[in-house]
CSV table of C-alpha atoms in Angstrom, one decimal:
chain,number,residue,atom,x,y,z
A,6,UNK,CA,-19.7,73.4,82.7
A,7,UNK,CA,-21.3,71.8,85.8
A,8,UNK,CA,-19.1,71.7,88.8
A,9,UNK,CA,-20.1,69.5,91.7
A,10,UNK,CA,-17.9,69.9,94.9
A,11,UNK,CA,-18.1,67.8,98.0
A,12,UNK,CA,-21.9,67.4,97.9
A,13,UNK,CA,-23.5,65.7,100.8
A,14,UNK,CA,-27.2,65.0,101.0
A,15,UNK,CA,-29.0,63.4,103.9
A,16,UNK,CA,-32.6,62.3,104.4
A,17,UNK,CA,-33.1,62.2,108.1
A,18,UNK,CA,-30.3,59.9,109.3
A,19,UNK,CA,-29.6,58.3,105.9
A,20,UNK,CA,-26.7,59.6,103.9
A,21,UNK,CA,-27.8,59.5,100.3
A,22,UNK,CA,-24.7,61.3,98.9
A,23,UNK,CA,-21.4,61.5,100.7
A,24,UNK,CA,-18.9,64.2,99.6
A,25,UNK,CA,-19.5,63.7,95.9
A,26,UNK,CA,-17.4,65.7,93.5
A,27,UNK,CA,-17.3,65.6,89.7
A,28,UNK,CA,-17.0,68.0,86.7
A,29,UNK,CA,-19.2,67.7,83.5
A,30,UNK,CA,-17.5,69.6,80.7
A,31,UNK,CA,-19.5,71.5,78.1
A,32,UNK,CA,-20.5,69.6,75.0
A,33,UNK,CA,-20.2,66.1,76.5
A,34,UNK,CA,-22.7,63.3,77.0
A,35,UNK,CA,-21.8,62.2,80.5
A,36,UNK,CA,-23.1,58.9,81.7
A,37,UNK,CA,-23.4,58.3,85.5
A,38,UNK,CA,-24.0,54.6,86.2
A,39,UNK,CA,-24.9,53.0,89.5
A,40,UNK,CA,-27.2,50.4,91.0
A,41,UNK,CA,-30.7,51.3,92.3
A,42,UNK,CA,-30.4,53.4,95.4
A,43,UNK,CA,-26.9,54.6,94.6
A,44,UNK,CA,-28.0,58.3,94.8
A,45,UNK,CA,-28.1,59.0,91.0
A,46,UNK,CA,-31.6,60.5,90.9
A,47,UNK,CA,-30.9,62.5,94.0
A,48,UNK,CA,-27.8,64.1,92.4
A,49,UNK,CA,-29.9,65.1,89.4
A,50,UNK,CA,-32.5,66.7,91.5
A,51,UNK,CA,-29.7,68.7,93.2
A,52,UNK,CA,-28.3,69.9,89.9
A,53,UNK,CA,-31.8,70.8,88.8
A,54,UNK,CA,-32.2,72.8,92.1
A,55,UNK,CA,-35.2,70.7,93.2
A,56,UNK,CA,-33.2,69.6,96.3
A,57,UNK,CA,-30.7,71.6,98.3
A,58,UNK,CA,-27.4,70.0,99.5
A,59,UNK,CA,-26.7,69.7,103.2
A,60,UNK,CA,-23.0,70.4,102.4
A,61,UNK,CA,-21.0,71.4,99.4
A,62,UNK,CA,-21.9,73.4,96.3
A,63,UNK,CA,-22.9,73.0,92.7
A,64,UNK,CA,-21.9,75.6,90.1
A,65,UNK,CA,-23.4,75.9,86.6
A,66,UNK,CA,-21.1,78.1,84.3
A,67,UNK,CA,-19.6,79.5,87.4
A,68,UNK,CA,-22.9,80.4,89.1
A,69,UNK,CA,-23.5,78.8,92.5
A,70,UNK,CA,-26.9,77.2,93.0
A,71,UNK,CA,-29.5,78.4,93.8
A,72,UNK,CA,-29.3,80.9,91.0
A,73,UNK,CA,-32.2,81.8,88.6
A,74,UNK,CA,-30.0,82.3,85.5
A,75,UNK,CA,-28.3,78.9,86.0
A,76,UNK,CA,-31.6,77.1,86.6
A,77,UNK,CA,-33.0,78.3,83.3
A,78,UNK,CA,-30.2,76.7,81.5
A,79,UNK,CA,-31.3,73.2,82.7
A,80,UNK,CA,-34.0,70.9,81.5
A,81,UNK,CA,-34.6,68.0,83.9
A,82,UNK,CA,-36.4,64.9,82.7
A,83,UNK,CA,-37.2,62.5,85.6
A,84,UNK,CA,-37.9,58.8,85.2
A,85,UNK,CA,-41.6,59.3,86.1
A,86,UNK,CA,-43.0,62.4,84.3
A,87,UNK,CA,-45.9,64.4,85.5
A,88,UNK,CA,-48.7,65.8,83.4
A,89,UNK,CA,-52.3,66.9,83.8
A,90,UNK,CA,-55.0,64.3,83.5
A,91,UNK,CA,-56.4,65.5,80.0
A,92,UNK,CA,-53.0,66.5,78.7
A,93,UNK,CA,-52.0,65.7,75.1
A,94,UNK,CA,-48.5,65.9,73.4
A,95,UNK,CA,-49.5,69.2,71.9
A,96,UNK,CA,-50.6,70.8,75.2
A,97,UNK,CA,-47.5,69.5,76.9
A,98,UNK,CA,-45.5,71.2,74.2
A,99,UNK,CA,-47.4,74.4,74.8
A,100,UNK,CA,-46.7,74.1,78.5
A,101,UNK,CA,-43.0,73.9,78.0
A,102,UNK,CA,-43.0,76.7,75.5
A,103,UNK,CA,-44.1,79.1,78.3
A,104,UNK,CA,-41.1,78.3,80.4
A,105,UNK,CA,-38.4,77.8,77.7
A,106,UNK,CA,-38.4,80.7,75.2
A,107,UNK,CA,-36.3,78.7,72.7
A,108,UNK,CA,-38.7,75.8,72.6
A,109,UNK,CA,-38.9,74.5,69.0
A,110,UNK,CA,-42.6,73.6,68.6
A,111,UNK,CA,-42.5,72.6,65.0
A,112,UNK,CA,-39.6,70.4,65.5
A,113,UNK,CA,-41.3,68.9,68.5
A,114,UNK,CA,-44.3,68.1,66.4
A,115,UNK,CA,-42.1,66.6,63.7
A,116,UNK,CA,-40.4,64.3,66.4
A,117,UNK,CA,-43.9,63.2,67.6
A,118,UNK,CA,-44.8,62.2,64.0
A,119,UNK,CA,-41.5,60.3,63.6
A,120,UNK,CA,-42.2,58.4,66.8
A,121,UNK,CA,-45.8,57.6,65.6
A,122,UNK,CA,-47.4,59.6,68.4
A,123,UNK,CA,-50.7,61.3,67.8
A,124,UNK,CA,-50.3,64.9,69.0
A,125,UNK,CA,-53.9,65.1,70.0
A,126,UNK,CA,-54.2,61.9,71.9
A,127,UNK,CA,-54.5,61.7,75.7
A,128,UNK,CA,-51.1,61.1,77.2
A,129,UNK,CA,-52.7,58.9,79.9
A,130,UNK,CA,-53.5,56.3,77.2
A,131,UNK,CA,-49.8,56.0,76.2
A,132,UNK,CA,-47.5,53.2,77.3
A,133,UNK,CA,-44.4,54.0,79.4
A,134,UNK,CA,-42.3,53.8,76.3
A,135,UNK,CA,-44.5,56.2,74.4
A,136,UNK,CA,-44.5,58.7,77.2
A,137,UNK,CA,-40.7,58.5,77.4
A,138,UNK,CA,-40.3,59.2,73.7
A,139,UNK,CA,-42.6,62.2,73.9
A,140,UNK,CA,-40.7,63.7,76.9
A,141,UNK,CA,-37.4,63.1,75.2
A,142,UNK,CA,-38.6,65.0,72.2
A,143,UNK,CA,-39.8,67.8,74.5
A,144,UNK,CA,-36.6,67.9,76.4
A,145,UNK,CA,-34.4,68.2,73.3
A,146,UNK,CA,-36.7,70.8,71.8
A,147,UNK,CA,-36.5,73.0,74.9
A,148,UNK,CA,-33.0,74.0,73.6
A,149,UNK,CA,-31.5,74.4,77.0
A,150,UNK,CA,-27.7,74.2,77.4
A,151,UNK,CA,-28.0,71.3,79.8
A,152,UNK,CA,-30.2,68.3,79.7
A,153,UNK,CA,-30.5,65.9,82.7
A,154,UNK,CA,-32.0,62.5,81.9
A,155,UNK,CA,-33.0,60.0,84.6
A,156,UNK,CA,-33.1,56.4,83.3
A,157,UNK,CA,-33.9,57.5,79.8
A,158,UNK,CA,-33.6,54.0,78.4
A,159,UNK,CA,-36.3,52.4,80.6
A,160,UNK,CA,-39.4,51.3,78.7
A,161,UNK,CA,-37.9,51.6,75.2
A,162,UNK,CA,-37.6,48.7,72.8
A,163,UNK,CA,-34.2,48.2,71.2
A,164,UNK,CA,-35.0,50.0,68.0
A,165,UNK,CA,-36.4,53.1,69.8
A,166,UNK,CA,-33.2,53.0,71.9
A,167,UNK,CA,-31.2,53.4,68.8
A,168,UNK,CA,-33.3,56.4,67.7
A,169,UNK,CA,-33.1,58.0,71.1
A,170,UNK,CA,-29.4,57.6,71.1
A,171,UNK,CA,-29.1,59.3,67.7
A,172,UNK,CA,-31.3,62.1,68.9
A,173,UNK,CA,-29.2,62.8,72.0
A,174,UNK,CA,-25.9,62.5,70.0
A,175,UNK,CA,-27.2,65.0,67.4
A,176,UNK,CA,-28.4,67.3,70.2
A,177,UNK,CA,-25.0,67.3,71.8
A,178,UNK,CA,-23.2,68.0,68.5
A,179,UNK,CA,-25.6,70.2,66.7
A,180,UNK,CA,-26.9,72.3,69.6
A,181,UNK,CA,-23.7,72.2,71.8
A,182,UNK,CA,-25.9,70.7,74.4
A,183,UNK,CA,-24.4,69.1,77.4
A,184,UNK,CA,-26.2,65.9,78.5
A,185,UNK,CA,-26.1,64.1,81.8
A,186,UNK,CA,-27.6,60.6,81.7
A,187,UNK,CA,-28.0,58.5,84.8
A,188,UNK,CA,-28.8,54.8,84.4
A,189,UNK,CA,-27.9,51.3,85.7
A,190,UNK,CA,-27.5,50.2,82.0
A,191,UNK,CA,-23.8,50.5,81.5
A,192,UNK,CA,-23.9,48.9,78.1
A,193,UNK,CA,-26.3,51.6,76.8
A,194,UNK,CA,-24.2,54.3,78.3
A,195,UNK,CA,-21.1,53.0,76.6
A,196,UNK,CA,-22.8,53.4,73.2
A,197,UNK,CA,-23.5,57.1,73.6
A,198,UNK,CA,-21.4,58.7,76.3
A,199,UNK,CA,-18.1,60.5,75.8
A,200,UNK,CA,-17.4,60.4,79.6
A,201,UNK,CA,-18.6,58.1,82.4
A,202,UNK,CA,-18.7,58.2,86.2
A,203,UNK,CA,-19.6,55.6,88.7
A,204,UNK,CA,-21.7,56.0,91.8
A,205,UNK,CA,-22.1,53.3,94.6
A,206,UNK,CA,-23.9,53.9,97.8
A,207,UNK,CA,-23.6,57.6,97.5
A,208,UNK,CA,-19.9,57.8,96.7
A,209,UNK,CA,-18.0,58.2,93.5
A,210,UNK,CA,-15.8,55.4,92.4
A,211,UNK,CA,-13.0,55.0,90.0
A,212,UNK,CA,-13.3,52.8,87.0
A,213,UNK,CA,-11.1,50.2,88.7
A,214,UNK,CA,-13.1,50.3,91.8
A,215,UNK,CA,-16.4,49.8,89.8
A,216,UNK,CA,-14.9,46.9,87.8
A,217,UNK,CA,-13.8,45.3,91.1
A,218,UNK,CA,-17.3,45.5,92.4
A,219,UNK,CA,-18.7,44.1,89.2
A,220,UNK,CA,-16.3,41.2,89.4
A,221,UNK,CA,-17.2,40.4,93.0
A,222,UNK,CA,-20.9,40.5,92.1
A,223,UNK,CA,-20.2,38.0,89.3
A,224,UNK,CA,-18.6,35.7,91.8
A,225,UNK,CA,-21.5,35.8,94.2
């Protein structure tokens, strides 16, 4: 379980997250929706222990971050992935296998084939959607307990979105993986998520408050 308690994160004088609290139970696919700039990506980086909060705490299975054992349970997939210039899908799989002992290389290669991706091709020649598919495959095959996905649907055509949704749902069910997805696509989150949260200008909103904002936006 991921427990986020009264987290505040500032960048100079800008308050990005303001006393955010939420709980992500084990075995769920949790969707966090919010407009661009709401603080969604920052929250993921805090859970991944890339950023440190100014106030509050985050616990993973009871261990307060920063904590080495807790961090090893998490795979973080950012919206923009980083890779070496001459990287191929196969070398990226090898890279992750060094850091994640349970990385399923053969399954990863199978997913590459299913996506129609050449495991020996240069990643720099791939479209954004192709890169996204490759990293989603790697993220699932890392076999961590927690998977953090930032804007996982961006760059994917409708058919591939269906495939990715099925992969994530199967991972949550078959591997007992807990998945946190942040996105501004509420419709996509509704298709896959068992729980949802709403973030607006760095603060958590109730469903009623979020619906009220959407209604006001529709009137504007």
